[in-house]
Amino acid sequence: MRQILSRLALAAFFIGFSTLVLPAETRAQGEASKVFKTNCVLCHAANGSGDSPAGKAMSAKDLRSAEVQKESDADLTATITKGRGKMPAFGQKLSPDVITSLAAYIRQLPKK
Ligand code: HEC
């Protein structure tokens, strides 16, 4: 009995540990990469290059380029929220938090 209890305690500890200690940022990034795959890849391609047929047709810029990376987080979130040119607005579809995490995700693209 005591052994079962201590195993349970150990299991509970590890579950709690992995959800608490895994940085919130890592989870948000995982989330952002899913959102990116669902909503953005069509035009921006999985790596952000814009090298997809739709991206080329609309001349979406390479999100990894210095030109895009030099924009502020506020610029990136504003473009995603309100859209720009042929880029659709996502302000109605995605929450501000998710849009912020997408901007952070775009910052990670050149490092991949
Ligand atoms: C229907 C195609 C399409 C989809 C879907 C799309 N984009 Fe875009 N995106 C574009 C185009 C085209 C541009 C260039 C807009 C311009 O400046 O004319 C752009 C520009 C951008 C920019 C600004 C980069 C720059 O040119 O400075 C960001 C950031 C961006 N998109 C992020 C996203 C994110 C994040 C998503 C998914 C939530 C997304 N886009 C979905 C087509 C798309």
CSV table of C-alpha atoms and ligand atoms in Angstrom, one decimal:
chain,number,residue,atom,x,y,z
A,1,MET,CA,0.0,0.0,0.0
A,2,ARG,CA,2.7,2.4,1.0
A,3,GLN,CA,4.6,1.6,-2.2
A,4,ILE,CA,1.5,2.3,-4.4
A,5,LEU,CA,1.1,5.6,-2.6
A,6,SER,CA,4.6,6.7,-3.1
A,7,ARG,CA,4.4,5.7,-6.8
A,8,LEU,CA,1.3,7.8,-7.2
A,9,ALA,CA,3.0,10.7,-5.5
A,10,LEU,CA,6.0,10.3,-7.8
A,11,ALA,CA,3.7,10.2,-10.9
A,12,ALA,CA,1.8,13.3,-9.7
A,13,PHE,CA,5.1,15.0,-9.1
A,14,PHE,CA,6.3,14.4,-12.6
A,15,ILE,CA,3.0,15.5,-14.2
A,16,GLY,CA,3.0,18.7,-12.1
A,17,PHE,CA,6.7,19.2,-12.8
A,18,SER,CA,6.4,19.0,-16.6
A,19,THR,CA,3.5,21.3,-16.8
A,20,LEU,CA,4.9,23.9,-14.4
A,21,VAL,CA,8.5,23.8,-15.3
A,22,LEU,CA,8.3,23.5,-19.1
A,23,PRO,CA,8.6,27.2,-19.9
A,24,ALA,CA,5.4,28.9,-20.8
A,25,GLU,CA,7.2,30.2,-23.8
A,26,THR,CA,7.9,26.8,-25.2
A,27,ARG,CA,4.2,25.9,-25.0
A,28,ALA,CA,3.2,29.2,-26.6
A,29,GLN,CA,5.7,28.5,-29.4
A,30,GLY,CA,4.2,25.0,-30.0
A,31,GLU,CA,0.8,26.6,-30.1
A,32,ALA,CA,2.0,29.4,-32.5
A,33,SER,CA,3.6,26.8,-34.8
A,34,LYS,CA,0.2,25.0,-35.0
A,35,VAL,CA,-1.6,28.3,-35.7
A,36,PHE,CA,1.0,29.2,-38.3
A,37,LYS,CA,0.6,25.8,-40.1
A,38,THR,CA,-3.2,26.2,-40.1
A,39,ASN,CA,-3.5,29.9,-41.1
A,40,CYS,CA,-0.4,31.1,-42.7
A,41,VAL,CA,1.5,28.4,-44.5
A,42,LEU,CA,-0.7,28.6,-47.6
A,43,CYS,CA,0.9,32.0,-48.5
A,44,HIS,CA,4.0,32.1,-46.4
A,45,ALA,CA,5.2,28.5,-46.7
A,46,ALA,CA,6.2,26.4,-43.6
A,47,ASN,CA,9.6,28.0,-43.3
A,48,GLY,CA,8.2,31.6,-43.8
A,49,SER,CA,10.0,32.0,-47.2
A,50,GLY,CA,6.7,32.7,-49.1
A,51,ASP,CA,7.9,30.1,-51.6
A,52,SER,CA,4.5,28.5,-52.0
A,53,PRO,CA,2.5,28.9,-55.2
A,54,ALA,CA,0.1,31.3,-53.5
A,55,GLY,CA,2.9,33.2,-51.8
A,56,LYS,CA,4.7,33.6,-55.1
A,57,ALA,CA,1.5,34.7,-56.9
A,58,MET,CA,0.9,37.4,-54.2
A,59,SER,CA,4.6,38.2,-53.8
A,60,ALA,CA,4.6,37.6,-50.0
A,61,LYS,CA,7.9,38.7,-48.6
A,62,ASP,CA,10.3,36.2,-47.0
A,63,LEU,CA,9.4,36.5,-43.3
A,64,ARG,CA,13.0,35.5,-42.4
A,65,SER,CA,14.5,38.4,-44.4
A,66,ALA,CA,16.2,41.3,-42.7
A,67,GLU,CA,13.6,43.6,-44.2
A,68,VAL,CA,10.8,41.9,-42.3
A,69,GLN,CA,12.8,41.1,-39.2
A,70,LYS,CA,13.7,44.8,-38.7
A,71,GLU,CA,10.1,45.7,-38.3
A,72,SER,CA,9.0,46.1,-34.6
A,73,ASP,CA,6.8,43.6,-32.8
A,74,ALA,CA,4.1,46.2,-32.9
A,75,ASP,CA,4.4,46.4,-36.7
A,76,LEU,CA,4.2,42.6,-37.1
A,77,THR,CA,1.2,42.3,-34.8
A,78,ALA,CA,-0.5,45.2,-36.6
A,79,THR,CA,0.0,43.6,-40.0
A,80,ILE,CA,-1.4,40.2,-38.8
A,81,THR,CA,-4.3,41.9,-37.0
A,82,LYS,CA,-5.4,44.4,-39.7
A,83,GLY,CA,-3.9,42.8,-42.8
A,84,ARG,CA,-2.0,44.7,-45.5
A,85,GLY,CA,-2.4,44.6,-49.2
A,86,LYS,CA,-3.2,41.0,-50.1
A,87,MET,CA,-2.4,39.8,-46.6
A,88,PRO,CA,-5.8,39.0,-44.9
A,89,ALA,CA,-6.6,40.5,-41.5
A,90,PHE,CA,-6.7,37.9,-38.6
A,91,GLY,CA,-8.0,40.3,-35.9
A,92,GLN,CA,-11.4,38.7,-36.0
A,93,LYS,CA,-10.2,35.1,-36.2
A,94,LEU,CA,-7.3,35.0,-33.7
A,95,SER,CA,-7.0,36.4,-30.2
A,96,PRO,CA,-4.5,39.2,-29.4
A,97,ASP,CA,-2.4,36.7,-27.4
A,98,VAL,CA,-2.2,34.3,-30.2
A,99,ILE,CA,-1.2,37.1,-32.6
A,100,THR,CA,1.5,38.2,-30.2
A,101,SER,CA,2.8,34.6,-30.1
A,102,LEU,CA,2.8,34.5,-33.9
A,103,ALA,CA,5.0,37.6,-34.0
A,104,ALA,CA,7.4,35.8,-31.6
A,105,TYR,CA,7.2,32.8,-33.9
A,106,ILE,CA,8.2,34.9,-36.9
A,107,ARG,CA,11.2,36.1,-34.9
A,108,GLN,CA,12.3,32.5,-34.5
A,109,LEU,CA,12.0,31.6,-38.3
A,110,PRO,CA,15.5,32.9,-39.3
A,111,LYS,CA,17.0,30.7,-36.6
A,112,LYS,CA,15.5,27.5,-38.0
B,1,HEC,C1,-3.8,34.7,-48.5
B,1,HEC,C2,-2.4,34.7,-48.3
B,1,HEC,C3,-1.8,35.1,-46.9
B,1,HEC,C4,-2.1,34.4,-45.7
B,1,HEC,C5,-3.1,33.3,-45.5
B,1,HEC,C6,-1.3,35.1,-44.7
B,1,HEC,N1,-0.5,36.0,-45.3
B,1,HEC,FE1,0.9,37.2,-44.3
B,1,HEC,N2,1.2,38.3,-46.1
B,1,HEC,C7,0.6,37.9,-47.3
B,1,HEC,C8,1.1,38.9,-48.3
B,1,HEC,C9,0.7,38.9,-49.8
B,1,HEC,C10,1.9,39.8,-47.6
B,1,HEC,C11,2.6,41.1,-48.1
B,1,HEC,C12,1.6,42.2,-47.9
B,1,HEC,C13,2.1,43.5,-48.5
B,1,HEC,O1,2.9,44.2,-47.8
B,1,HEC,O2,1.6,43.8,-49.5
B,1,HEC,C14,1.9,39.4,-46.2
B,1,HEC,C15,2.6,40.0,-45.2
B,1,HEC,C16,2.8,39.5,-43.9
B,1,HEC,C17,3.6,40.1,-42.9
B,1,HEC,C18,4.4,41.4,-43.0
B,1,HEC,C19,5.7,41.1,-43.6
B,1,HEC,C20,6.1,42.3,-44.5
B,1,HEC,O3,5.9,42.2,-45.7
B,1,HEC,O4,6.6,43.2,-43.9
B,1,HEC,C21,3.5,39.4,-41.8
B,1,HEC,C22,4.2,39.6,-40.4
B,1,HEC,C23,2.6,38.3,-42.1
B,1,HEC,N3,2.2,38.4,-43.4
B,1,HEC,C24,2.3,37.3,-41.2
B,1,HEC,C25,1.3,36.4,-41.5
B,1,HEC,C26,0.8,35.4,-40.5
B,1,HEC,C27,1.3,35.3,-39.1
B,1,HEC,C28,-0.3,34.7,-41.1
B,1,HEC,C29,-1.2,33.7,-40.5
B,1,HEC,C30,-1.9,34.1,-39.3
B,1,HEC,C31,-0.4,35.2,-42.5
B,1,HEC,N4,0.6,36.2,-42.7
B,1,HEC,C32,-1.3,34.7,-43.4
B,1,HEC,C33,-0.2,36.9,-47.6
B,1,HEC,C34,-0.8,36.1,-46.6
